[in-house]
Coordinates of N, CA, C and O in Angstrom, one line a residue:
X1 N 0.8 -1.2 0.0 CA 0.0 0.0 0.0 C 0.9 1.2 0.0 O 2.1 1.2 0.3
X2 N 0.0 2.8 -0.6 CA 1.4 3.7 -0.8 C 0.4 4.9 0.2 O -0.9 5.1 0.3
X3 N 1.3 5.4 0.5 CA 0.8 6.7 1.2 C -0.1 7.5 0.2 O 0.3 7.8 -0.9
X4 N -1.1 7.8 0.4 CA -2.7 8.2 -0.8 C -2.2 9.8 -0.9 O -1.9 10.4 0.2
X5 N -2.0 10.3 -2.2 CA -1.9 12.2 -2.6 C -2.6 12.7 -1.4 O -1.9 13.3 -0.5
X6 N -3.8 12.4 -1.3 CA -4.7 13.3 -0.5 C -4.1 13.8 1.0 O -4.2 14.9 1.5
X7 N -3.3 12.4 1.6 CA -2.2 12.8 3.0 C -1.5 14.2 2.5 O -1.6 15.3 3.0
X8 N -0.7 13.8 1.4 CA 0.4 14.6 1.0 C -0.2 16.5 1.2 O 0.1 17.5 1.7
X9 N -1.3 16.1 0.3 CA -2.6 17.3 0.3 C -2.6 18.0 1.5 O -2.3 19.2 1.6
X10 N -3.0 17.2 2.4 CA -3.7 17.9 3.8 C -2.2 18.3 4.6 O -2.1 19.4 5.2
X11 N -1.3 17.5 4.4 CA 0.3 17.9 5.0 C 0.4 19.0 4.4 O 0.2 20.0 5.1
X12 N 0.7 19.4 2.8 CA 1.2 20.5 2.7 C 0.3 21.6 3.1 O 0.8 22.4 3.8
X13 N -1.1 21.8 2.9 CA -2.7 22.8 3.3 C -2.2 23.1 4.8 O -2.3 24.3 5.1
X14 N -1.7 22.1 5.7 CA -1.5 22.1 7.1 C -0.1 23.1 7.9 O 0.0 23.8 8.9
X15 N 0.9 22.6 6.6 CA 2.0 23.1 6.9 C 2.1 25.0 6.2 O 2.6 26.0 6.8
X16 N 1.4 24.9 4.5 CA 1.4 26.4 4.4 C 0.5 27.1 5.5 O 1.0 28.2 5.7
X17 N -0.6 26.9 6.1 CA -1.2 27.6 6.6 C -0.4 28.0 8.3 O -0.3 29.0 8.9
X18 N 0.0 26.8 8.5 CA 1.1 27.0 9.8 C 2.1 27.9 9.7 O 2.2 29.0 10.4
X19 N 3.2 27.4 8.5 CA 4.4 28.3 8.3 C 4.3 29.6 7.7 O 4.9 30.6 8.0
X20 N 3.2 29.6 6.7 CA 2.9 30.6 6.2 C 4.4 31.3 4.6 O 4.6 30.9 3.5
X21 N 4.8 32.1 5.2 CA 6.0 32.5 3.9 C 6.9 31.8 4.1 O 7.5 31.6 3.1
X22 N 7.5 31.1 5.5 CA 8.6 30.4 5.9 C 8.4 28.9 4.5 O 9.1 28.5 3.6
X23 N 6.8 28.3 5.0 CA 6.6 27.7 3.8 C 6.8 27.7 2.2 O 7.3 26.8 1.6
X24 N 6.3 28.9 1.7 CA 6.6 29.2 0.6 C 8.0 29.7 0.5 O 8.5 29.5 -0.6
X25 N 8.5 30.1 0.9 CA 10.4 30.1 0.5 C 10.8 28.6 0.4 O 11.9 28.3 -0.1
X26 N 10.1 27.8 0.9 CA 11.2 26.8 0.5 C 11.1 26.0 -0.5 O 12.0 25.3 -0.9
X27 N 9.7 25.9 -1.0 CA 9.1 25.3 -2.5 C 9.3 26.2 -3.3 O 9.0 25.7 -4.4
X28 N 9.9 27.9 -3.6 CA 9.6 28.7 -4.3 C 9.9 28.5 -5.4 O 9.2 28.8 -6.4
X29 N 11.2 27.8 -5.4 CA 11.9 27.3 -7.0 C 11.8 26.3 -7.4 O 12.3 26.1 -8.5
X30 N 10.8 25.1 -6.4 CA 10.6 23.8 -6.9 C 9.1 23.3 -7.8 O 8.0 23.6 -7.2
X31 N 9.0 22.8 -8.5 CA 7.4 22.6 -9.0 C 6.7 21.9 -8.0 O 7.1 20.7 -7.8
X32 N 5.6 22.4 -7.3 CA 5.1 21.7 -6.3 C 4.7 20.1 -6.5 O 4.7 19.5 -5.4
X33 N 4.2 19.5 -7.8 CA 4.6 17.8 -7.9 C 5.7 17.4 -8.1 O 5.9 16.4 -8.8
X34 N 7.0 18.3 -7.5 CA 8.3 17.3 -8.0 C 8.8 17.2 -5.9 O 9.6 16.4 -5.4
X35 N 7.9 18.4 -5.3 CA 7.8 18.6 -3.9 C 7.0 17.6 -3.3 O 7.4 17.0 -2.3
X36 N 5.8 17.5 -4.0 CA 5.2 16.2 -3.4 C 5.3 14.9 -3.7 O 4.8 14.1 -3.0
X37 N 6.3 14.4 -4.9 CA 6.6 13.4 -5.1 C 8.1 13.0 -3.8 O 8.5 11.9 -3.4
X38 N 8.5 14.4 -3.5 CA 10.0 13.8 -2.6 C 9.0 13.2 -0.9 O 9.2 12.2 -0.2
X39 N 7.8 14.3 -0.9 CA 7.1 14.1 0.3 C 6.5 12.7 0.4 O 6.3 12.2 1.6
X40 N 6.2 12.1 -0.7 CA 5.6 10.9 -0.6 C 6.5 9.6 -0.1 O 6.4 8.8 0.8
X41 N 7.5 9.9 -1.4 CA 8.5 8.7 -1.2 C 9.0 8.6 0.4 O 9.2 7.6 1.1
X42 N 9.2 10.0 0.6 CA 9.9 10.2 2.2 C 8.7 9.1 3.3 O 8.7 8.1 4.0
X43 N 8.1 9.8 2.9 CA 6.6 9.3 3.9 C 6.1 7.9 3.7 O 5.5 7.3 4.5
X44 N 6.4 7.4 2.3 CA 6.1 5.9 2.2 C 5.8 4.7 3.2 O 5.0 3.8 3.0
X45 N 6.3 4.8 4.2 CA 6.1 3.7 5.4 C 5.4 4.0 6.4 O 5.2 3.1 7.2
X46 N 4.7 5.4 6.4 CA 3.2 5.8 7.1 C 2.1 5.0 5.9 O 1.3 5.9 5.7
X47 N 1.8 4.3 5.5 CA 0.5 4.2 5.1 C -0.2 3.6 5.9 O 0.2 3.0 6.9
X48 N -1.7 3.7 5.3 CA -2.9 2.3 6.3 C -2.7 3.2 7.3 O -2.6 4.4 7.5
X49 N -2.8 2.0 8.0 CA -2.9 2.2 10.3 C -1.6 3.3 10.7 O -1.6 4.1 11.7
X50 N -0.7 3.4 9.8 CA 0.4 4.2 10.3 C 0.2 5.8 9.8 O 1.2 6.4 9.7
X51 N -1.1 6.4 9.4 CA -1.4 7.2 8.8 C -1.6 8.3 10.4 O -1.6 9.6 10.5
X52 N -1.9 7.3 11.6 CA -2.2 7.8 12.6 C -1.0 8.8 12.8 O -1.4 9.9 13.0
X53 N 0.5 8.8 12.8 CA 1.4 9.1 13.0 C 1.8 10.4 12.3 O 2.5 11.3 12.8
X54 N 1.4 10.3 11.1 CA 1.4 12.1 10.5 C 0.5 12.7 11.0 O 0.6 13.9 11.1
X55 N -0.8 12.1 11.5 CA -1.9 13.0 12.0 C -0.8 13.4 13.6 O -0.4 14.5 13.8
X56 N -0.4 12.4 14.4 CA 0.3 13.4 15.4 C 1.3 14.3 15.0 O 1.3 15.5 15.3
X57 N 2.2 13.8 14.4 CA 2.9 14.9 13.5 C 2.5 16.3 13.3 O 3.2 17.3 13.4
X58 N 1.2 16.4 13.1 CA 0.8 17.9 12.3 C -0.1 18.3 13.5 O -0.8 19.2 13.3
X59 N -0.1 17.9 14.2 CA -0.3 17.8 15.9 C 0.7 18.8 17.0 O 0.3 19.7 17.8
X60 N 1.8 18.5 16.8 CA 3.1 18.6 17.5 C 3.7 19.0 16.4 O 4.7 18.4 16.2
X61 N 3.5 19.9 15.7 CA 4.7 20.7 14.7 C 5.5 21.3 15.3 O 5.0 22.0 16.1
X62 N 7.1 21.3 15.0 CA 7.6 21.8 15.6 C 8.1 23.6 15.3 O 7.6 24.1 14.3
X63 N 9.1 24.7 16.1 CA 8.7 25.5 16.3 C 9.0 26.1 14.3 O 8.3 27.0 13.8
X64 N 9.9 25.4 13.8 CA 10.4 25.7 12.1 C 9.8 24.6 11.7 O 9.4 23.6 12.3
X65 N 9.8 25.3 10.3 CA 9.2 24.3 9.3 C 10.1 23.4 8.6 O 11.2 23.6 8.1
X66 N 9.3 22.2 8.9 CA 10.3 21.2 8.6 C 10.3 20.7 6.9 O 9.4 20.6 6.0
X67 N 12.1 20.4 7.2 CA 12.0 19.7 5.4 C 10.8 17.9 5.1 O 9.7 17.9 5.8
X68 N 10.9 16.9 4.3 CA 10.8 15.7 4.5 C 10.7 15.1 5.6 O 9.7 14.6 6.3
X69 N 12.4 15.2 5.8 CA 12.9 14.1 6.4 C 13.2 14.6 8.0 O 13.6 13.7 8.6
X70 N 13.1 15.5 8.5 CA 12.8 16.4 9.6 C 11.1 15.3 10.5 O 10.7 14.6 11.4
X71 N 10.4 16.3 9.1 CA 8.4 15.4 9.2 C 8.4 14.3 9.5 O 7.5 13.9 10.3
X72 N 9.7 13.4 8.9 CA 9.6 11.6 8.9 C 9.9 11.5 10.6 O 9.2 11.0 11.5
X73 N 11.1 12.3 10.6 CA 11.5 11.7 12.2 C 10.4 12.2 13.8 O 10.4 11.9 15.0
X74 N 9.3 13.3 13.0 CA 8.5 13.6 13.9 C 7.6 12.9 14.0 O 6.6 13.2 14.7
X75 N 7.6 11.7 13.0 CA 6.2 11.0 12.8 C 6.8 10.1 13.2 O 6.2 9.1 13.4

């Protein structure tokens, strides 16, 4: 099973509205599906039942905005 776009969706909706511009500076130069393809792969091993763990993640965001692989280890 693979982590479903729509996670990726609600992660990024979650994180621009949190980070705000901190957010957008750091996608500014990337095409946002080559952003969400790195987000997925990173995230691959949350699917299913382990989907609970990005919901705490985006729970407990920490005080900067995190890259991937920052998100992975808070999940």
């Amino acid at each position: 099973m693979r982590l479903p776009v729509e996670a990726v969706d609600r992660i990024f909706r979650t994180l621009a509205a949190t980070y705000g511009a901190e957010w957008d500076r750091m996608y500014a130069n990337t095409p946002l599906s080559d952003a969400k393809t790195i987000w997925l792969d990173t995230l691959s091993a949350f699917d299913g039942p382990r989907m609970v763990y990005i919901a705490w993640a985006l729970k407990n965001l920490p005080e900067r905005c995190p890259n991937p692989i920052q998100f992975r280890h808070l999940c």
